[in-house]
Coordinates of C-alpha atoms and ligand atoms in Angstrom, one line a residue:
X184 CA 0.0 0.0 0.0
X185 CA 1.3 3.5 -0.9
X186 CA 1.3 5.8 2.1
X187 CA 1.1 9.6 2.2
X188 CA 4.6 9.8 0.7
X189 CA 6.1 7.6 -2.0
X190 CA 9.9 7.3 -2.1
X191 CA 11.7 5.8 -5.1
X192 CA 15.1 5.7 -6.6
X193 CA 15.9 6.6 -10.2
X194 CA 19.6 5.7 -10.5
X195 CA 21.5 8.0 -8.2
X196 CA 18.4 10.3 -7.8
X197 CA 15.9 9.9 -4.9
X198 CA 12.4 11.0 -5.6
X199 CA 10.1 11.9 -2.7
X200 CA 6.5 12.3 -3.8
X201 CA 3.8 13.7 -1.5
X202 CA 0.8 11.5 -2.1
X203 CA -2.4 12.9 -0.7
X204 CA -4.0 14.2 -3.9
X205 CA -7.5 14.2 -2.4
X206 CA -6.3 16.9 0.0
X207 CA -4.1 18.8 -2.4
X208 CA -1.1 17.1 -0.7
X209 CA -1.8 19.0 2.5
X210 CA 0.7 18.2 5.3
X211 CA -0.9 16.3 8.1
X212 CA 1.1 14.5 10.8
X213 CA 1.6 11.2 9.0
X214 CA 2.6 13.0 5.8
X215 CA 5.1 15.2 7.7
X216 CA 6.6 12.2 9.4
X217 CA 6.9 10.3 6.1
X218 CA 8.5 13.3 4.3
X219 CA 11.1 13.8 7.1
X220 CA 11.9 10.1 7.1
X221 CA 12.3 10.1 3.3
X222 CA 14.5 13.2 3.4
X223 CA 16.7 11.8 6.2
X224 CA 17.1 8.6 4.3
X225 CA 18.1 10.4 1.0
X226 CA 20.4 12.8 2.8
X227 CA 22.2 10.0 4.6
X228 CA 22.6 7.6 1.7
X229 CA 25.9 8.3 -0.1
X230 CA 24.6 6.5 -3.2
X231 CA 21.9 9.2 -3.6
X232 CA 23.5 12.2 -5.4
X233 CA 20.4 14.4 -6.0
X234 CA 16.9 14.6 -4.4
X235 CA 13.6 15.7 -6.0
X236 CA 10.5 16.6 -4.0
X237 CA 7.2 16.6 -5.8
X238 CA 3.5 15.9 -5.4
X239 CA 0.9 13.5 -6.9
X240 CA -2.1 14.9 -8.8
X241 CA -3.0 18.6 -9.3
X242 CA -1.0 20.0 -6.3
X243 CA 2.6 20.2 -5.2
X244 CA 1.3 20.8 -1.6
X245 CA -1.3 23.1 -0.1
X246 CA 0.7 23.4 3.1
X247 CA -0.4 22.6 6.6
X248 CA -3.5 20.4 6.7
X249 CA -6.1 22.9 7.9
X250 CA -8.7 20.2 8.7
X251 CA -6.2 18.6 11.1
X252 CA -5.7 22.1 12.7
X253 CA -9.4 22.7 12.9
X254 CA -9.8 19.3 14.6
X255 CA -7.5 20.5 17.4
X256 CA -9.5 23.7 17.9
X257 CA -12.8 21.8 17.8
X258 CA -11.6 19.4 20.5
X259 CA -10.9 22.5 22.7
X260 CA -7.1 22.4 22.3
X261 CA -4.6 24.9 20.9
X262 CA -2.2 23.7 18.3
X263 CA 1.4 23.5 19.5
X264 CA 3.0 25.5 16.7
X265 CA 6.4 25.4 18.4
X266 CA 6.3 21.6 18.4
X267 CA 5.1 21.4 14.8
X268 CA 7.8 23.8 13.6
X269 CA 10.5 22.2 15.7
X270 CA 9.7 18.6 14.9
X271 CA 9.0 18.8 11.2
X272 CA 9.2 22.1 9.4
X273 CA 12.6 23.2 10.8
X274 CA 14.4 19.8 10.3
X275 CA 12.8 19.3 6.8
X276 CA 14.0 22.8 5.7
X277 CA 17.4 22.2 7.2
X278 CA 17.8 18.9 5.4
X279 CA 16.8 20.3 2.1
X280 CA 19.2 23.3 2.4
X281 CA 22.1 21.5 4.1
X282 CA 22.3 18.0 2.6
X283 CA 25.5 17.8 0.6
X284 CA 23.7 17.2 -2.7
X285 CA 21.4 19.2 -4.9
X286 CA 17.7 19.3 -4.0
X287 CA 15.0 20.1 -6.6
X288 CA 11.3 21.0 -6.1
X289 CA 9.4 19.6 -9.1
X290 CA 6.4 21.9 -8.7
X291 CA 3.7 20.0 -10.5
X292 CA 0.8 22.2 -9.3
X293 CA -0.2 24.7 -6.6
X294 CA 2.4 25.2 -3.9
X295 CA 0.8 27.0 -1.0
X296 CA 1.6 27.8 2.7
X297 CA 4.3 25.6 4.0
X298 CA 4.1 23.6 0.7
X299 CA 5.5 26.8 -0.9
X300 CA 8.1 27.0 2.0
X301 CA 9.3 23.5 1.2
X302 CA 9.7 24.3 -2.5
X303 CA 11.6 27.5 -1.6
X304 CA 14.0 25.6 0.6
X305 CA 15.1 23.4 -2.3
X306 CA 18.2 24.4 -4.2
X307 CA 16.2 24.6 -7.5
X308 CA 12.6 24.8 -8.5
X309 CA 11.2 23.6 -11.8
X310 CA 7.5 23.9 -12.6
X311 CA 4.7 22.8 -14.8
X312 CA 3.1 25.7 -16.8
X313 CA -0.1 25.4 -14.7
X314 CA 1.7 25.5 -11.4
X315 CA 1.3 28.4 -9.1
X316 CA 2.7 29.7 -5.8
X317 CA 0.6 31.3 -3.0
X318 CA 1.9 32.0 0.4
X319 CA -1.6 31.7 1.9
X320 CA -0.3 32.3 5.5
X321 CA -1.9 35.7 5.9
X322 CA -5.2 34.2 4.7
X323 CA -5.4 32.3 8.0
X324 CA -3.8 35.0 10.1
X325 CA -0.3 33.6 10.3
X326 CA 3.1 34.7 9.2
X327 CA 5.1 32.9 6.5
X328 CA 7.1 30.2 8.3
X329 CA 9.1 27.1 7.5
X330 CA 11.9 29.3 6.3
X331 CA 9.8 31.5 3.9
X332 CA 10.8 34.8 5.6
X333 CA 14.5 33.8 5.1
X334 CA 14.3 32.3 1.6
X335 CA 11.9 34.7 -0.1
X336 CA 13.9 37.9 0.2
X337 CA 17.0 36.0 -1.0
X338 CA 15.1 34.7 -4.1
X339 CA 12.9 37.6 -5.1
X340 CA 14.2 40.6 -3.1
X341 CA 12.6 42.3 -0.1
X342 CA 10.0 44.1 -2.2
X343 CA 8.8 40.9 -3.9
X344 CA 8.8 39.1 -0.6
X345 CA 6.7 41.8 1.1
X346 CA 4.3 41.7 -1.9
X347 CA 3.9 38.0 -1.7
X348 CA 3.5 37.9 2.1
X349 CA 1.2 40.9 2.5
X350 CA -0.9 40.9 -0.6
X351 CA -0.8 37.1 -0.8
X352 CA -0.8 37.3 -4.6
X353 CA -1.0 34.0 -6.5
X354 CA 2.1 33.8 -8.8
X355 CA 1.8 31.6 -11.9
X356 CA 4.7 29.6 -13.3
X357 CA 5.6 32.1 -16.0
X358 CA 5.8 35.0 -13.6
X359 CA 7.6 32.8 -11.1
X360 CA 10.3 32.2 -13.7
X361 CA 10.5 35.9 -14.5
X362 CA 11.0 36.9 -10.9
X363 CA 13.5 34.2 -10.1
X364 CA 11.3 31.9 -8.1
X365 CA 11.7 29.0 -10.5
X366 CA 14.5 28.0 -12.9
X367 CA 12.5 26.2 -15.6
X368 CA 8.9 26.0 -16.7
X369 CA 7.7 23.3 -19.0
X370 CA 4.3 22.4 -20.5
X371 CA 2.4 20.2 -18.0
X372 CA 2.7 17.0 -20.0
X373 CA 6.5 17.5 -20.5
X374 CA 7.2 18.1 -16.8
X375 CA 7.8 14.5 -15.7
X376 CA 10.3 13.7 -18.4
X377 CA 12.1 17.0 -18.4
X378 CA 12.3 17.1 -14.6
X379 CA 13.6 13.5 -14.6
X380 CA 16.3 14.5 -17.1
X381 CA 17.3 17.5 -15.1
X382 CA 17.4 15.7 -11.8
X383 CA 19.4 12.8 -13.4
X384 CA 21.8 15.3 -14.8
X385 CA 22.4 16.7 -11.3
X386 CA 22.7 13.2 -9.9
X387 CA 25.4 12.4 -12.5
X388 CA 27.3 15.5 -11.6
X389 CA 30.4 16.2 -9.5
X390 CA 28.6 15.7 -6.2
X391 CA 31.3 17.1 -4.0
X392 CA 31.7 20.2 -6.1
X393 CA 27.9 20.7 -6.2
X394 CA 27.8 20.3 -2.4
X395 CA 30.5 22.8 -1.8
X396 CA 29.0 25.3 -4.3
X397 CA 25.6 24.9 -2.6
X398 CA 27.1 25.5 0.8
X399 CA 29.2 28.5 -0.2
X400 CA 26.4 30.2 -2.2
X401 CA 23.9 29.6 0.6
X402 CA 26.3 31.2 3.1
X403 CA 27.4 34.0 0.8
X404 CA 24.8 36.6 1.8
X405 CA 25.9 36.4 5.3
X406 CA 29.7 36.7 4.9
X407 CA 31.9 39.5 3.6
X408 CA 34.0 39.2 0.4
X409 CA 37.3 38.4 2.2
X410 CA 35.4 35.7 4.2
X411 CA 33.9 34.3 0.9
X412 CA 37.3 34.3 -0.8
X413 CA 38.8 32.4 2.1
X414 CA 35.9 29.9 2.1
X415 CA 36.2 29.4 -1.6
X416 CA 39.9 28.7 -1.5
X417 CA 39.5 26.2 1.3
X418 CA 36.7 24.4 -0.5
X419 CA 38.5 24.4 -3.8
X420 CA 41.6 22.8 -2.3
X421 CA 39.3 20.0 -0.9
X422 CA 37.4 19.5 -4.1
X423 CA 40.5 19.6 -6.3
X424 CA 41.7 16.4 -4.7
X425 CA 38.5 14.6 -5.8
X426 CA 38.4 11.9 -8.5
X427 CA 35.7 13.9 -10.2
X428 CA 38.0 16.8 -10.7
X429 CA 40.7 14.6 -12.2
X430 CA 38.0 12.9 -14.4
X431 CA 36.6 16.3 -15.5
X432 CA 40.1 17.4 -16.7
X433 CA 40.8 14.0 -18.3
X434 CA 37.5 14.1 -20.2
X435 CA 38.0 17.6 -21.4
X436 CA 41.4 16.8 -22.9
X437 CA 40.1 13.6 -24.4
X438 CA 37.1 15.5 -25.9
X439 CA 34.6 13.2 -24.3
X440 CA 31.8 13.8 -21.7
X441 CA 33.0 13.3 -18.1
X442 CA 31.9 10.3 -16.1
X443 CA 31.6 11.6 -12.6
X444 CA 31.2 9.2 -9.7
X445 CA 30.6 11.6 -6.9
X446 CA 34.0 10.7 -5.3
Ligands
T3D74 O1 1.6 24.0 12.6 C1 2.1 25.0 12.3 O2 3.2 25.4 12.6 C2 1.3 25.9 11.3 C3 2.0 26.0 10.1 C4 1.3 26.5 9.0 C5 1.9 26.5 7.7 C6 0.9 26.6 6.6 O3 1.0 26.0 5.7 S1 -0.3 27.8 6.8 C7 -1.1 27.8 5.2 C8 -2.0 26.6 5.0 N1 -2.5 26.5 3.7 C9 -3.5 27.2 3.2 O4 -4.0 28.1 3.8 C10 -3.9 26.9 1.8 C11 -5.4 26.5 1.8 N2 -5.8 26.0 0.4 C12 -6.0 26.9 -0.6 O5 -5.9 28.1 -0.5 C13 -6.5 26.3 -1.9 O6 -7.0 25.0 -1.6 C14 -5.3 26.2 -2.9 C15 -4.9 27.6 -3.4 C16 -4.1 25.5 -2.3 C17 -5.7 25.3 -4.1 O7 -7.0 25.8 -4.6 P1 -7.8 24.9 -5.7 O8 -9.0 25.7 -6.0 O9 -6.9 24.5 -6.7 O10 -8.2 23.5 -4.9 P2 -9.3 23.3 -3.7 O11 -10.5 22.9 -4.4 O12 -9.3 24.5 -2.8 O13 -8.6 22.2 -2.9 C18 -8.7 20.8 -3.3 C19 -9.0 20.0 -2.1 O14 -7.9 20.0 -1.2 C20 -10.2 20.5 -1.3 O15 -10.8 19.3 -0.7 P3 -12.4 19.0 -1.1 O16 -13.2 20.2 -0.7 O17 -12.4 18.7 -2.6 O18 -12.6 17.8 -0.2 C21 -9.6 21.3 -0.3 O19 -10.4 21.5 0.9 C22 -8.3 20.5 0.0 N3 -7.3 21.4 0.6 C23 -6.7 22.4 0.0 N4 -5.8 22.9 0.9 C24 -5.9 22.2 2.0 C25 -6.9 21.2 1.9 N5 -7.2 20.4 2.9 C26 -6.5 20.6 4.1 N6 -5.6 21.5 4.3 C27 -5.2 22.4 3.3 N7 -4.3 23.2 3.5

């Protein structure tokens, strides 16, 4: 039986698919637990060299399951937001941003609330033409969380971030590409194949170099230039001793495509 999350391997790529299409892939407790387990597994497996996060059906994810939240209120309780954020959203966002391999959100449909936050936490976002982004938090009287207040200004600037948070505009895929929220948009029917190609390409890449580039670029807005230059030099010395570097140079001279092994 397929649970709320389906995990599969495609060569060196791990695909994590949120699988509650009847609820727009909203994040209830079992779904959150399963996403976290799948991300932990992919992050910790050295044979996995790229990770894709996507959804089944018409949505990527509509964010926090509001029926579950309503259930807590109806039973006279108050949701423990600190616990929810600390036990799922924070570790999931940190795994996506910190695992030493590229992460890609394959945004097959609407990404709202914390669903959008998870997409924003991935290193790259690619989208179907019909996909859309909506923060949705202000609609239920909350602030953007799960890393959105950190990622959004870095991706679309402060003005764009404020617009999305306060006006809660829905941004379609084409506009998302124009403002730098997504890297590629493909016709809906082409998304599965094109995204699989892109993720496979990342998984066949120089994993150590990708990991270092990801780490340095993510840190870059919080360090000064001398600090960035020093960090680059340190990382380059480490990466230069990898087999993948030697293979890249060999392949260039031999006029053939490199065969990186991630070592
Ligand atoms: O614990 C904490 O720390 C709190 C953290 C909160 C983080 C958050 O994510 S807050 C934001 C939560 N999300 C939302 O407010 C979004 C709510 N959903 C929508 O605005 C719309 O559904 C969408 C824009 C996402 C999609 O619209 P549309 O027209 O394409 O689809 P739909 O018909 O509205 O939804 C399809 C079904 O999914 C529908 O079920 P039904 O009526 O056919 O049985 C709908 O109720 C359900 N659904 C959509 N979003 C959620 C949901 N069910 C539960 N929770 C949802 N978030």
